[in-house]
Amino acid sequence: MNKIRKLLQLSTAILIVSVALMSVLFSSAIQYSTAQDSEGTVVRDSQTVLLEGKTLPANDYIHLYDATPYMIKAGHVAAKLPCDSKSETSLKVLIGQAPNLKPADLELLKELSKPGAMCIYHVDVESTKQVNGTITDIALQNPTNKEVKFAPTATIVIGVDEIMPGAEEAGAMGNMSMGNSTG
């Protein structure tokens, strides 16, 4: 009788511990799942595009990155591009959700730039839930009427740190034709 009682107590203790552990694991899984759905997923994807020797025709673009069906929640673009003596480039880094891409507001990195030759620009990329706030695509556009031939060290580096679902709900998904582009 004493053995049965001890066995019953041991079984009860194991059951209680098992239920407690399952509860903790289930709770953690729910929290992780919720974080994935509402907050986004942390990733580290980096794309380096070497442009040396390439030509970008007049009024055309190069599609550089597409995260569809996800939105880019957090990322960064750095671009080393030809610039004039005032450190301005005629090229545009376009961000948004195809076909609705807009020029990014690039910031010049003076310390790493050579006005009249090559300048480095950068911009943080972040999708918002607002209309036209979704970013899935990044492109480089030449809006001028002259082709651009890229010199050595011309590059674009795209870093995506976090993505989240919902690009389909955020706006119309389409092709990469943009305003005055020939694509």
Tab-separated table of C-alpha atoms in Angstrom:
chain	number	residue	atom	x	y	z
A	1	MET	CA	0.000	0.000	0.000
A	2	ASN	CA	2.863	2.339	0.851
A	3	LYS	CA	4.486	1.651	-2.566
A	4	ILE	CA	1.259	2.453	-4.383
A	5	ARG	CA	0.867	5.689	-2.453
A	6	LYS	CA	4.451	6.789	-3.272
A	7	LEU	CA	3.966	5.833	-6.907
A	8	LEU	CA	0.727	7.838	-7.008
A	9	GLN	CA	2.431	10.868	-5.412
A	10	LEU	CA	5.333	10.629	-7.852
A	11	SER	CA	2.953	10.353	-10.814
A	12	THR	CA	0.987	13.377	-9.580
A	13	ALA	CA	4.189	15.419	-9.177
A	14	ILE	CA	5.348	14.490	-12.683
A	15	LEU	CA	1.950	15.433	-14.092
A	16	ILE	CA	1.989	18.828	-12.333
A	17	VAL	CA	5.522	19.609	-13.558
A	18	SER	CA	4.612	18.493	-17.092
A	19	VAL	CA	1.524	20.709	-17.178
A	20	ALA	CA	3.543	23.669	-15.856
A	21	LEU	CA	6.269	23.179	-18.477
A	22	MET	CA	3.742	22.795	-21.282
A	23	SER	CA	2.020	25.985	-20.139
A	24	VAL	CA	5.310	27.913	-20.232
A	25	LEU	CA	6.236	26.489	-23.648
A	26	PHE	CA	2.779	27.207	-25.076
A	27	SER	CA	2.839	30.749	-23.699
A	28	SER	CA	6.292	31.364	-25.202
A	29	ALA	CA	5.174	29.997	-28.558
A	30	ILE	CA	2.118	32.263	-28.564
A	31	GLN	CA	4.237	35.312	-27.680
A	32	TYR	CA	6.773	34.450	-30.404
A	33	SER	CA	4.008	33.907	-32.950
A	34	THR	CA	2.361	37.198	-32.034
A	35	ALA	CA	5.700	39.004	-32.298
A	36	GLN	CA	6.221	37.502	-35.738
A	37	ASP	CA	2.775	38.597	-36.933
A	38	SER	CA	2.573	42.120	-35.561
A	39	GLU	CA	6.156	43.223	-35.115
A	40	GLY	CA	7.966	41.632	-38.037
A	41	THR	CA	10.737	39.134	-38.431
A	42	VAL	CA	14.346	40.023	-37.798
A	43	VAL	CA	16.518	39.071	-40.752
A	44	ARG	CA	19.854	40.253	-42.047
A	45	ASP	CA	19.941	40.292	-45.794
A	46	SER	CA	22.577	42.344	-47.537
A	47	GLN	CA	22.921	42.891	-51.264
A	48	THR	CA	25.951	44.598	-52.811
A	49	VAL	CA	25.555	45.682	-56.422
A	50	LEU	CA	28.821	46.491	-58.212
A	51	LEU	CA	28.087	48.941	-61.010
A	52	GLU	CA	31.590	49.384	-62.509
A	53	GLY	CA	31.484	49.182	-66.302
A	54	LYS	CA	27.680	48.990	-66.398
A	55	THR	CA	25.555	51.458	-68.335
A	56	LEU	CA	22.173	52.798	-67.249
A	57	PRO	CA	20.274	54.056	-70.304
A	58	ALA	CA	18.536	57.432	-70.318
A	59	ASN	CA	15.100	57.442	-68.665
A	60	ASP	CA	15.489	53.879	-67.430
A	61	TYR	CA	16.115	52.036	-64.179
A	62	ILE	CA	17.733	48.964	-62.634
A	63	HIS	CA	15.554	46.939	-60.281
A	64	LEU	CA	17.856	46.109	-57.361
A	65	TYR	CA	15.770	44.471	-54.622
A	66	ASP	CA	12.328	42.904	-54.180
A	67	ALA	CA	11.049	41.649	-50.815
A	68	THR	CA	7.538	40.763	-52.041
A	69	PRO	CA	5.355	39.307	-50.475
A	70	TYR	CA	6.945	40.913	-47.403
A	71	MET	CA	7.412	44.586	-46.575
A	72	ILE	CA	10.794	45.934	-45.570
A	73	LYS	CA	10.127	47.064	-42.012
A	74	ALA	CA	13.686	48.281	-41.413
A	75	GLY	CA	16.637	48.588	-43.744
A	76	HIS	CA	19.319	50.839	-45.158
A	77	VAL	CA	20.625	51.795	-48.586
A	78	ALA	CA	24.104	53.214	-49.240
A	79	ALA	CA	25.017	54.296	-52.759
A	80	LYS	CA	28.334	55.446	-54.218
A	81	LEU	CA	27.313	57.265	-57.389
A	82	PRO	CA	28.698	59.810	-59.859
A	83	CYS	CA	28.149	63.387	-58.652
A	84	ASP	CA	28.776	66.951	-59.787
A	85	SER	CA	30.948	69.601	-58.121
A	86	LYS	CA	28.077	70.415	-55.738
A	87	SER	CA	27.928	66.750	-54.599
A	88	GLU	CA	24.599	66.220	-56.362
A	89	THR	CA	23.797	63.134	-58.401
A	90	SER	CA	21.346	63.011	-61.277
A	91	LEU	CA	20.447	59.423	-60.362
A	92	LYS	CA	17.552	58.524	-58.075
A	93	VAL	CA	17.255	55.645	-55.624
A	94	LEU	CA	13.596	54.661	-55.836
A	95	ILE	CA	11.753	52.945	-52.988
A	96	GLY	CA	8.178	51.781	-52.560
A	97	GLN	CA	5.896	49.023	-53.739
A	98	ALA	CA	5.855	48.372	-57.486
A	99	PRO	CA	4.586	50.089	-59.489
A	100	ASN	CA	4.438	52.997	-57.015
A	101	LEU	CA	8.073	53.922	-56.450
A	102	LYS	CA	9.252	57.333	-55.270
A	103	PRO	CA	12.733	58.890	-55.015
A	104	ALA	CA	14.324	58.389	-51.599
A	105	ASP	CA	15.583	61.432	-49.715
A	106	LEU	CA	19.300	60.626	-49.899
A	107	GLU	CA	21.724	62.086	-47.377
A	108	LEU	CA	25.262	62.929	-48.511
A	109	LEU	CA	28.213	61.523	-46.560
A	110	LYS	CA	30.648	64.412	-47.130
A	111	GLU	CA	33.594	62.706	-45.434
A	112	LEU	CA	33.532	59.827	-47.932
A	113	SER	CA	32.651	61.805	-51.065
A	114	LYS	CA	34.719	63.447	-53.823
A	115	PRO	CA	32.610	66.241	-55.346
A	116	GLY	CA	32.823	66.239	-59.130
A	117	ALA	CA	33.614	62.521	-59.193
A	118	MET	CA	31.928	60.040	-56.821
A	119	CYS	CA	29.773	60.742	-53.771
A	120	ILE	CA	28.324	58.454	-51.140
A	121	TYR	CA	24.712	58.828	-50.114
A	122	HIS	CA	22.579	56.853	-47.719
A	123	VAL	CA	18.991	56.538	-46.515
A	124	ASP	CA	17.132	54.469	-43.933
A	125	VAL	CA	14.255	52.437	-45.346
A	126	GLU	CA	11.128	51.790	-43.283
A	127	SER	CA	7.624	50.672	-44.256
A	128	THR	CA	4.656	52.255	-42.528
A	129	LYS	CA	1.018	51.218	-42.367
A	130	GLN	CA	0.008	54.504	-44.028
A	131	VAL	CA	-1.114	54.741	-47.641
A	132	ASN	CA	1.930	54.495	-49.937
A	133	GLY	CA	4.087	53.658	-46.907
A	134	THR	CA	4.834	50.103	-47.984
A	135	ILE	CA	8.344	49.344	-49.218
A	136	THR	CA	8.976	46.096	-51.061
A	137	ASP	CA	11.138	47.280	-53.956
A	138	ILE	CA	14.328	49.299	-54.431
A	139	ALA	CA	15.571	50.514	-57.810
A	140	LEU	CA	18.135	52.902	-59.288
A	141	GLN	CA	16.751	55.331	-61.873
A	142	ASN	CA	18.395	57.532	-64.474
A	143	PRO	CA	15.740	60.219	-65.091
A	144	THR	CA	17.978	62.177	-67.484
A	145	ASN	CA	18.113	62.076	-71.284
A	146	LYS	CA	21.739	60.815	-71.246
A	147	GLU	CA	22.985	57.336	-70.448
A	148	VAL	CA	25.248	56.916	-67.426
A	149	LYS	CA	28.356	54.716	-67.584
A	150	PHE	CA	29.541	53.755	-64.115
A	151	ALA	CA	33.147	54.234	-63.051
A	152	PRO	CA	35.138	51.928	-60.745
A	153	THR	CA	33.843	51.782	-57.150
A	154	ALA	CA	30.268	52.741	-58.102
A	155	THR	CA	28.146	50.573	-55.826
A	156	ILE	CA	24.818	50.216	-54.093
A	157	VAL	CA	24.585	48.312	-50.818
A	158	ILE	CA	21.136	47.338	-49.565
A	159	GLY	CA	20.720	46.016	-46.038
A	160	VAL	CA	17.390	44.617	-44.878
A	161	ASP	CA	17.186	44.133	-41.122
A	162	GLU	CA	13.520	43.357	-40.591
A	163	ILE	CA	10.587	42.264	-42.742
A	164	MET	CA	6.902	41.822	-42.028
A	165	PRO	CA	3.979	40.250	-43.856
A	166	GLY	CA	1.214	42.320	-45.344
A	167	ALA	CA	2.566	43.707	-48.604
A	168	GLU	CA	-0.442	42.267	-50.440
A	169	GLU	CA	-2.914	44.091	-48.196
A	170	ALA	CA	-0.961	47.352	-48.197
A	171	GLY	CA	-1.403	48.191	-51.850
A	172	ALA	CA	-1.735	47.056	-55.394
A	173	MET	CA	1.048	44.769	-56.445
A	174	GLY	CA	2.086	45.215	-60.043
A	175	ASN	CA	4.967	45.442	-62.440
A	176	MET	CA	7.923	47.803	-62.298
A	177	SER	CA	6.772	50.396	-64.845
A	178	MET	CA	7.283	53.867	-63.381
A	179	GLY	CA	6.123	57.180	-64.759
A	180	ASN	CA	8.717	58.363	-67.263
A	181	SER	CA	10.704	55.111	-67.200
A	182	THR	CA	10.931	52.907	-70.237
A	183	GLY	CA	10.519	49.699	-68.203
